[in-house]
Coordinates of N, CA and C in Angstrom, one line a residue:
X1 N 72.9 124.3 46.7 CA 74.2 124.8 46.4 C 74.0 126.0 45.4
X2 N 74.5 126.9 45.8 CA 74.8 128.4 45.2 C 75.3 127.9 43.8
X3 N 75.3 128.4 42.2 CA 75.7 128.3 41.1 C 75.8 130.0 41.2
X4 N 76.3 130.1 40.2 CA 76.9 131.8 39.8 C 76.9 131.7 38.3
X5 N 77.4 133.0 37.4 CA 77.6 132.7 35.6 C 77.8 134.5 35.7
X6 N 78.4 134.6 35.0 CA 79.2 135.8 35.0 C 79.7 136.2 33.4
X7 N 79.6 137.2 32.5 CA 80.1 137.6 31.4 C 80.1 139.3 31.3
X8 N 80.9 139.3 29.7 CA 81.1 140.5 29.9 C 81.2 140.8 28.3
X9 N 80.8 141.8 28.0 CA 80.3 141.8 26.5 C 80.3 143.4 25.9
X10 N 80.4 143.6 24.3 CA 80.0 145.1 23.7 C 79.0 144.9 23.0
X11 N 78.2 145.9 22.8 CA 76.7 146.2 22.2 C 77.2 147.1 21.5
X12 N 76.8 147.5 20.3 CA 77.0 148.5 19.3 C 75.4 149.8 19.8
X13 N 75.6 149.9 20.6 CA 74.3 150.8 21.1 C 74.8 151.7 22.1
X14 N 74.4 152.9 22.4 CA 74.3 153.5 23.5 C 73.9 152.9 24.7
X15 N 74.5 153.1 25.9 CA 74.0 152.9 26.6 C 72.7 153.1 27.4
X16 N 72.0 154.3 27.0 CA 71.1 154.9 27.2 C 69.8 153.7 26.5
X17 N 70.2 153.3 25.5 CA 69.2 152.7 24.5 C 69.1 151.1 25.6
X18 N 70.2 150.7 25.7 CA 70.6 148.9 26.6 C 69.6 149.0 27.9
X19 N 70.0 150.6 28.5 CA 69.1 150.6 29.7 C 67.2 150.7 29.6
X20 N 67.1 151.3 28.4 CA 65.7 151.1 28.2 C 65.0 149.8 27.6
X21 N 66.0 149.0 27.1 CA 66.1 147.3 26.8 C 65.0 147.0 28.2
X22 N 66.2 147.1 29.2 CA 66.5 146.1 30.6 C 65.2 146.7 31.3
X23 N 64.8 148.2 31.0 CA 63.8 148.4 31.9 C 62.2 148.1 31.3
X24 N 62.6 147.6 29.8 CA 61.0 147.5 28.8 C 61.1 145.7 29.2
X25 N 60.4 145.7 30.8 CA 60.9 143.7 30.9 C 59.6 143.6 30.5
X26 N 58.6 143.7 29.7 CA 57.8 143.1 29.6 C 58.0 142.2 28.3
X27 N 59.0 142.9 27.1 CA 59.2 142.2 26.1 C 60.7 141.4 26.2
X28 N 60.8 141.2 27.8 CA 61.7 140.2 27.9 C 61.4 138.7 27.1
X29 N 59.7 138.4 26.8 CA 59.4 137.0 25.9 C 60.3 137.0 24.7
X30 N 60.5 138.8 24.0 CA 60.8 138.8 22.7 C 62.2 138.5 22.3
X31 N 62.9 138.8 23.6 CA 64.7 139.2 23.2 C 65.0 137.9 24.2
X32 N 64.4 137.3 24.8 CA 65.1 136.7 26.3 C 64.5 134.9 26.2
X33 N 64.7 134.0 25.0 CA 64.5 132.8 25.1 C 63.8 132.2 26.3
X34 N 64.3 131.9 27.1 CA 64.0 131.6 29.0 C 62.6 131.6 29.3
X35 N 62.4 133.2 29.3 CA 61.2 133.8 29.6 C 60.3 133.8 28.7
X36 N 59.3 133.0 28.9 CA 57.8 132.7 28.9 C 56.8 134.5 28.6
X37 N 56.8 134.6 29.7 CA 55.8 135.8 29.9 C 56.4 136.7 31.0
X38 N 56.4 137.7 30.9 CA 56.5 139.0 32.2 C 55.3 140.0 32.2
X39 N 55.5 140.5 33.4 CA 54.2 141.5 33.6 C 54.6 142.2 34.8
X40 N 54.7 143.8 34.8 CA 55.2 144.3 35.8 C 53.7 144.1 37.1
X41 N 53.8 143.8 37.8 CA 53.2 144.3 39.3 C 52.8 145.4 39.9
X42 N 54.2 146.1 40.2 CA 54.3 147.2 41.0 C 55.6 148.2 40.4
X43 N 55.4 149.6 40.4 CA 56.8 150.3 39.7 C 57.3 151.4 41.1
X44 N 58.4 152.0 40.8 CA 59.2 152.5 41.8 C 58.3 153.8 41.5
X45 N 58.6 154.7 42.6 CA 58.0 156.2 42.1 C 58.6 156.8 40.8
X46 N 59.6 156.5 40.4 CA 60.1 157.4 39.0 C 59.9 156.5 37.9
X47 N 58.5 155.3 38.6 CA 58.1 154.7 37.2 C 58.4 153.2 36.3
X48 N 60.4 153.1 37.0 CA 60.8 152.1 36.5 C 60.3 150.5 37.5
X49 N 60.1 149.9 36.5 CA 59.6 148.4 37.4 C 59.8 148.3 38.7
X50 N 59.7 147.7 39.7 CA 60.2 147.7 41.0 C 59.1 145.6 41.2
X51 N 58.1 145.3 41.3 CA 58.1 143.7 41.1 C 57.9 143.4 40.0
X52 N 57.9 142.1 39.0 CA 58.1 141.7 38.4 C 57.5 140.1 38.5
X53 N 56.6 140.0 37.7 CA 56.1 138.3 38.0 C 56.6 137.8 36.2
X54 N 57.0 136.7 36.4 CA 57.7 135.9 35.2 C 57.6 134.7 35.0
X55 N 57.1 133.9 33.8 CA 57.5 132.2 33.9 C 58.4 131.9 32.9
X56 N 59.6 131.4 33.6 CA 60.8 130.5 33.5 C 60.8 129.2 32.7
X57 N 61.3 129.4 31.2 CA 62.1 128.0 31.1 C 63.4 127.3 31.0
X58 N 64.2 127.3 31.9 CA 65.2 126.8 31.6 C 66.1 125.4 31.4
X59 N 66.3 124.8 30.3 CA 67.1 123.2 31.0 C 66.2 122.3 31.4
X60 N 65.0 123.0 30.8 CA 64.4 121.6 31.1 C 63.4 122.3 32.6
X61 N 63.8 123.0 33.3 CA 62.6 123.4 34.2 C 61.9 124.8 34.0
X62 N 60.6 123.9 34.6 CA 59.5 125.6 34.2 C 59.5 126.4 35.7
X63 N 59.0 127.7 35.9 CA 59.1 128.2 36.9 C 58.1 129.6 36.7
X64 N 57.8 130.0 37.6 CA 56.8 130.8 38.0 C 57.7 131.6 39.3
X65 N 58.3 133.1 38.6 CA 58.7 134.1 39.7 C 58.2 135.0 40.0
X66 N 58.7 136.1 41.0 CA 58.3 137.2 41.1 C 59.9 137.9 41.6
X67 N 60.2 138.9 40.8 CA 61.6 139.5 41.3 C 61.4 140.8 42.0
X68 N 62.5 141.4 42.6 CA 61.9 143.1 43.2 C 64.0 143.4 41.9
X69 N 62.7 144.9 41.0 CA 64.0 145.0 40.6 C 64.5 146.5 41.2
X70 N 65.7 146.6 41.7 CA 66.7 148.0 41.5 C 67.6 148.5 40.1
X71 N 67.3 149.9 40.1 CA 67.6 150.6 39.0 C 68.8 152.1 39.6
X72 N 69.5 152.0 38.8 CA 70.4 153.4 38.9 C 71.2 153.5 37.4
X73 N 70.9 154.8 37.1 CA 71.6 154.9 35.9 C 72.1 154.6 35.4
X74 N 72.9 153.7 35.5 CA 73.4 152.5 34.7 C 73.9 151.4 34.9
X75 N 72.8 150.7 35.9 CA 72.6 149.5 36.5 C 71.2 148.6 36.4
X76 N 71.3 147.9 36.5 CA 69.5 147.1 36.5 C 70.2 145.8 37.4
X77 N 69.5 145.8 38.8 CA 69.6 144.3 39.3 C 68.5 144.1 39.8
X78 N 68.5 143.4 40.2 CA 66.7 142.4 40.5 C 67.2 141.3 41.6
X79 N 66.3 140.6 42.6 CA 66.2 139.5 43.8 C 65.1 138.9 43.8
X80 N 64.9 137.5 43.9 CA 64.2 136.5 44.2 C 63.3 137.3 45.4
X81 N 62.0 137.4 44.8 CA 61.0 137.3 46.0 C 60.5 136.2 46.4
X82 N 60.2 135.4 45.8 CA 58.7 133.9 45.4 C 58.9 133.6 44.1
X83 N 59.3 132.2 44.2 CA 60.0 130.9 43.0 C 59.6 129.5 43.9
X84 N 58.8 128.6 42.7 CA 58.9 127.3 43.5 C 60.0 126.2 43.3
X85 N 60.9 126.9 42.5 CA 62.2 126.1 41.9 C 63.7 126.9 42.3
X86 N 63.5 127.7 43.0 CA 64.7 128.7 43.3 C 64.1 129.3 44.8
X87 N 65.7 129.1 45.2 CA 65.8 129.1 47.5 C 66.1 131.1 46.6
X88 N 66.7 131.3 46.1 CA 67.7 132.2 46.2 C 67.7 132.9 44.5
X89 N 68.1 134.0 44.3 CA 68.3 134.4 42.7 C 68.8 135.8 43.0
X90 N 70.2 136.3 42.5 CA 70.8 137.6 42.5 C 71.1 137.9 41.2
X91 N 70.8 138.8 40.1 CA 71.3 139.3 38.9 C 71.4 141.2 38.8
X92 N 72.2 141.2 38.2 CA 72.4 142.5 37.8 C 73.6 142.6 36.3
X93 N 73.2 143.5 36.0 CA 73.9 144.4 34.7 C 74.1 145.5 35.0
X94 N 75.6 145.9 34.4 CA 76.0 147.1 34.7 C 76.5 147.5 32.7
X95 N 75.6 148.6 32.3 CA 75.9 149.0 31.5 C 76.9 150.5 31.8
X96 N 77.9 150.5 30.6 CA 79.2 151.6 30.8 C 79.4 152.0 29.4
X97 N 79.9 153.4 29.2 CA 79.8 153.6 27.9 C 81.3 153.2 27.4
X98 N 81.3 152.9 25.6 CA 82.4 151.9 25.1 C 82.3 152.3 24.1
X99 N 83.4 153.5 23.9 CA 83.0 154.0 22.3 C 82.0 154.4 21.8
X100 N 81.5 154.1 20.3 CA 80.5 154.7 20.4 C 78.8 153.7 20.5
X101 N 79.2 152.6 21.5 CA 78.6 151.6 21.7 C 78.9 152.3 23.4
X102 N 78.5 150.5 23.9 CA 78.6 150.2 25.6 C 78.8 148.8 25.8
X103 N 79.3 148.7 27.3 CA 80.1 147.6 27.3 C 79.6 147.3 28.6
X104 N 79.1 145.8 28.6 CA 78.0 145.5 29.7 C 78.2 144.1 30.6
X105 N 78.3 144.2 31.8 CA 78.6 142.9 33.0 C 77.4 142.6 33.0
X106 N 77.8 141.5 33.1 CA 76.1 140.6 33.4 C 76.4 139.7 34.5
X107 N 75.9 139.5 36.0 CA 76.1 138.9 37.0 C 74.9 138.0 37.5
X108 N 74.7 136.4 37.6 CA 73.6 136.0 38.1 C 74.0 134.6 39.3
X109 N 73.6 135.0 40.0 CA 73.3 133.9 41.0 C 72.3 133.0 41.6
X110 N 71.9 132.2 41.4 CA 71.3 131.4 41.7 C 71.3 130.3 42.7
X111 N 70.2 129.9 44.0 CA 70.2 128.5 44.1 C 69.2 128.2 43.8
X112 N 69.0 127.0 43.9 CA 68.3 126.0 43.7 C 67.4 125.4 44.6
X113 N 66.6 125.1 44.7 CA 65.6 124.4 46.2 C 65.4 123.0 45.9
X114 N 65.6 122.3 44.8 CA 65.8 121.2 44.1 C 66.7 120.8 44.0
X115 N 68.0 119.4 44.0 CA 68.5 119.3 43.3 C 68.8 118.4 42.0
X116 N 69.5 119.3 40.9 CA 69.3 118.9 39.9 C 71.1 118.3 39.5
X117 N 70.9 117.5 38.3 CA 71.8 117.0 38.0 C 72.9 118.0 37.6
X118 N 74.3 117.7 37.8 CA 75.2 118.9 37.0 C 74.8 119.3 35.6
X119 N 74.7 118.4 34.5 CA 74.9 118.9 33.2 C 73.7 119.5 33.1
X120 N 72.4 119.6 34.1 CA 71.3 120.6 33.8 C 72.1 121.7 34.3
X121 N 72.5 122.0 35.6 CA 73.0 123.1 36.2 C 74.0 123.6 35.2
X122 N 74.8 123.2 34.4 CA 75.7 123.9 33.6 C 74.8 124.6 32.5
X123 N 74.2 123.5 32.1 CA 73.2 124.1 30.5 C 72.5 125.3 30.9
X124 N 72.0 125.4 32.5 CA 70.9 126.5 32.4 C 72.2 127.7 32.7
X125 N 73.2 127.8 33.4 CA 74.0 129.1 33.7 C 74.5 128.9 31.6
X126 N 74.8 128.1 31.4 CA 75.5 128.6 29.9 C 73.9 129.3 29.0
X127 N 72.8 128.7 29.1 CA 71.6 129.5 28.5 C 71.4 131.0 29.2
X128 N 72.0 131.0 30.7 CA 71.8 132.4 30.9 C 72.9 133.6 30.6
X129 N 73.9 132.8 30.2 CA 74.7 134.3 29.5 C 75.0 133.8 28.0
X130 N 74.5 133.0 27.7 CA 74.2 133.6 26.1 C 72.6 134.4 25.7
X131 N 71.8 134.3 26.7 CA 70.7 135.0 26.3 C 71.6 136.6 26.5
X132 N 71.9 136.3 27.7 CA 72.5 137.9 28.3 C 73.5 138.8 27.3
X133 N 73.9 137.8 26.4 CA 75.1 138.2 26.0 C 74.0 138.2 24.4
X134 N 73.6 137.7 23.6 CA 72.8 137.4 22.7 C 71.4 138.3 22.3
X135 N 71.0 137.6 23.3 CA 69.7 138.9 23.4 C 69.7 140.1 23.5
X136 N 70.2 140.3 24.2 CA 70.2 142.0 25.1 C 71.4 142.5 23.7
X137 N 71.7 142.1 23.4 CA 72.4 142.7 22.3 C 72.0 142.9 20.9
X138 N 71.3 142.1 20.8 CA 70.3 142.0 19.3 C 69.3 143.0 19.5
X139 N 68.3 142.6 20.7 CA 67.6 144.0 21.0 C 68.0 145.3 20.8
X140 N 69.0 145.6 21.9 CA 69.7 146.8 21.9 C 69.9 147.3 20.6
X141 N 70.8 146.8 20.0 CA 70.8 146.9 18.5 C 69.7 147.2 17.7
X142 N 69.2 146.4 17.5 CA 67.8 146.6 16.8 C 67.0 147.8 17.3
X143 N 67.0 148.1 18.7 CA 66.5 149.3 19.1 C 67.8 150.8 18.8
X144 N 68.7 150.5 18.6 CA 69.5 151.7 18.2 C 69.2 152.0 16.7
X145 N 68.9 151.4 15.8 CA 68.7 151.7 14.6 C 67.8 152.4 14.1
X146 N 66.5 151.6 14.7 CA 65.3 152.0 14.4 C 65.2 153.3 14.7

């Protein structure tokens, strides 16, 4: 069964700064609770990531992925390639500029290849948009300053 988690949030940052967040996934360990470790693979010709191998903790499960990610100026979404705990995985961010900040959708989908009890399935969609919402904003921030 397909789960989904959806939010929608402001960052006191440029947009410009959020998107180099989302594209620096290797220090996803540092901003992104969840995530274990990342390491790009393979990059698109203009450089930005394109696979993505990761280990996952959430709710209680561990996981070992590999995502293919897509990039457009102010977008980042990524797809399940190879997961032993996920049939399925769709996320994307759409960063937009919001004043003198930006203002950012966060969309993830998931199944499952296991099933797990509801109140794990809730806890891990509520850990994925408060990182989304939490992290990526603290980052961002922290990188707009500096």
């Amino acid at each position: 069964m397909a789960v989904s988690a959806r939010t929608e949030f402001d960052v006191a940052a440029p947009p410009s700064v959020v998107m180099e967040v989302l594209m620096d996934v290797e220090s996803l360990p540092e901003w992104s609770g969840p995530h274990k470790a990342a390491a790009i693979v393979s990059e698109h010709d203009d450089g930005t990531p394109d696979q993505v191998t990761m280990t996952v903790s959430a709710a209680g499960v561990n996981d070992d992925q590999t995502v293919s990610y897509a990039w457009t100026d102010n977008t980042c979404s990524w797809s399940l390639i190879e997961s032993k705990m996920l049939a399925e995985q769709q996320g994307k961010y759409t960063v937009t500029p919001s004043g003198d900040g930006s203002h950012v959708e966060f969309e993830l989908e998931i199944d499952l290849k296991v099933k797990l009890p509801g109140m794990l399935v809730k806890r891990g969609q509520k850990t994925a948009v408060e990182t989304a919402k939490k992290g990526l904003t603290a980052e961002s921030e922290r990188r707009a300053q500096a």
